[in-house]
mmCIF file of C-alpha atoms in Angstrom:
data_model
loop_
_atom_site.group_PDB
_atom_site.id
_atom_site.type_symbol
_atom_site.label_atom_id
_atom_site.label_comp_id
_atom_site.label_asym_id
_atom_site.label_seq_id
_atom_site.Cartn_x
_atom_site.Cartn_y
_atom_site.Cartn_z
ATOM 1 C CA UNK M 29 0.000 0.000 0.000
ATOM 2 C CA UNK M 30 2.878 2.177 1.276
ATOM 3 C CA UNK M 31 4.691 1.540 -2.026
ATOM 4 C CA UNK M 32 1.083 2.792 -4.577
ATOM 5 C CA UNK M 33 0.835 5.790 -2.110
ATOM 6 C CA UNK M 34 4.513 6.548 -3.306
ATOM 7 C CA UNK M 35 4.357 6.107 -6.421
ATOM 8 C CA UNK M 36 0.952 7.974 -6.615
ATOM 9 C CA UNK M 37 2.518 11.169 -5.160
ATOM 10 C CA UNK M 38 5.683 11.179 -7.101
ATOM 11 C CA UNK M 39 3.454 10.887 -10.733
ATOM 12 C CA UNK M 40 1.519 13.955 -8.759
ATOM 13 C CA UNK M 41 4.843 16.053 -8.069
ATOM 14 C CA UNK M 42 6.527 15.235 -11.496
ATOM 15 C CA UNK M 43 3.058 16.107 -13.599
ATOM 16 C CA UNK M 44 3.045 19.394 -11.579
ATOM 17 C CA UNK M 45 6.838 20.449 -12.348
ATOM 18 C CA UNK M 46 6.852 19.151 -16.051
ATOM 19 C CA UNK M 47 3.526 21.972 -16.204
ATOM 20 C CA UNK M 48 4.876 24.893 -14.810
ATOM 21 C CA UNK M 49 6.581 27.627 -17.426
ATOM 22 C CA UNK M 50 8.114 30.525 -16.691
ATOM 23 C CA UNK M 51 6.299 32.591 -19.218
ATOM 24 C CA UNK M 52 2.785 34.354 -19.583
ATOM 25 C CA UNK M 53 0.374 33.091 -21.668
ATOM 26 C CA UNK M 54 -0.761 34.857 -24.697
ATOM 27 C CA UNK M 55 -4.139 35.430 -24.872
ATOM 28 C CA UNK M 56 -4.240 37.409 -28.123
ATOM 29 C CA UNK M 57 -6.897 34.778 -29.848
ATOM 30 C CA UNK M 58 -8.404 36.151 -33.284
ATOM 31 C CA UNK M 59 -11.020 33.653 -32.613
ATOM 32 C CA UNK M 60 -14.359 35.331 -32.758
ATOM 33 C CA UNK M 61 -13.274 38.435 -34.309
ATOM 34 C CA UNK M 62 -15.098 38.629 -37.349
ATOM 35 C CA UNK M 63 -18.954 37.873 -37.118
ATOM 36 C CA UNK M 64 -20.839 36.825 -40.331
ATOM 37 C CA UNK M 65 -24.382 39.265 -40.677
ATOM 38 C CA UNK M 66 -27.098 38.490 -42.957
ATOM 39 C CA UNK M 67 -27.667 41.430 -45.338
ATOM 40 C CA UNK M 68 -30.144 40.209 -48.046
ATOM 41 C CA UNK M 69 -29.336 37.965 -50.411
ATOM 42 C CA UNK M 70 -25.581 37.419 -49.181
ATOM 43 C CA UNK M 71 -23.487 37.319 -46.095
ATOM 44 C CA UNK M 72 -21.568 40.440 -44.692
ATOM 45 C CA UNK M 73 -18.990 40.150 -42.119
ATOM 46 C CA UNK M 74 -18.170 42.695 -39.339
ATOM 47 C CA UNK M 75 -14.930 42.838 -37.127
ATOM 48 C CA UNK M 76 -16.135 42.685 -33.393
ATOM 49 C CA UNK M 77 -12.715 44.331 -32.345
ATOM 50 C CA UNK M 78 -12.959 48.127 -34.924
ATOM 51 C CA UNK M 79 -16.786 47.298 -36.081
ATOM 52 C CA UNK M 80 -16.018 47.749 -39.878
ATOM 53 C CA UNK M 81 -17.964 46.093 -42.168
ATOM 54 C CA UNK M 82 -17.124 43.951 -45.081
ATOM 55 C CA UNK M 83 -18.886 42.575 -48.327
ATOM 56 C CA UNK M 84 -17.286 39.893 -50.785
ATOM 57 C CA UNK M 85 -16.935 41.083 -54.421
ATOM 58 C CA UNK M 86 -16.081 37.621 -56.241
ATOM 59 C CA UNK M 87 -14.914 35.654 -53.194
ATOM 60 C CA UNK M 88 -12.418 39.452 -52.298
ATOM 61 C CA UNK M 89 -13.652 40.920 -48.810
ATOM 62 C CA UNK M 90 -13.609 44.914 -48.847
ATOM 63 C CA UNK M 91 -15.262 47.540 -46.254
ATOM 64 C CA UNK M 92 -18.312 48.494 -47.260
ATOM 65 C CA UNK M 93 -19.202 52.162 -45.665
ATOM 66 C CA UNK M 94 -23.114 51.181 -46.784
ATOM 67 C CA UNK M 95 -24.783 48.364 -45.616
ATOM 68 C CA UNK M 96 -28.157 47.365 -47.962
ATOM 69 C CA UNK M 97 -31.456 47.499 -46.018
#
């Protein structure tokens, strides 16, 4: 018993020090940034972060000032 409480601990201490790092982590994730918007008849996308839109003009995406209503 003495000998699986050992070895238990030990797997416990080396998972902890092979996880540590001396760094910060970087949580500068573009995930979520751009949101797709229904406009009409095709799919307009808007950046969450400056709130610019943009339309695709054969598959290129440019900011569009006016959005269709």
């Amino acid at each position: 018993m003495k000998n699986i409480l050992m070895g238990f601990l030990i797997s416990t201490c080396m998972f902890l020090m092979i996880g540590t790092t001396q760094e910060m982590f970087i949580t500068s994730s573009e995930n979520g940034r751009y949101i797709p918007i229904p406009c009409r008849d095709r799919v307009c996308m808007m950046d969450s972060r400056t709130g610019d839109f943009y339309a695709s003009d054969y598959g290129i995406w440019k900011i569009d000032t006016k959005l269709s209503e």
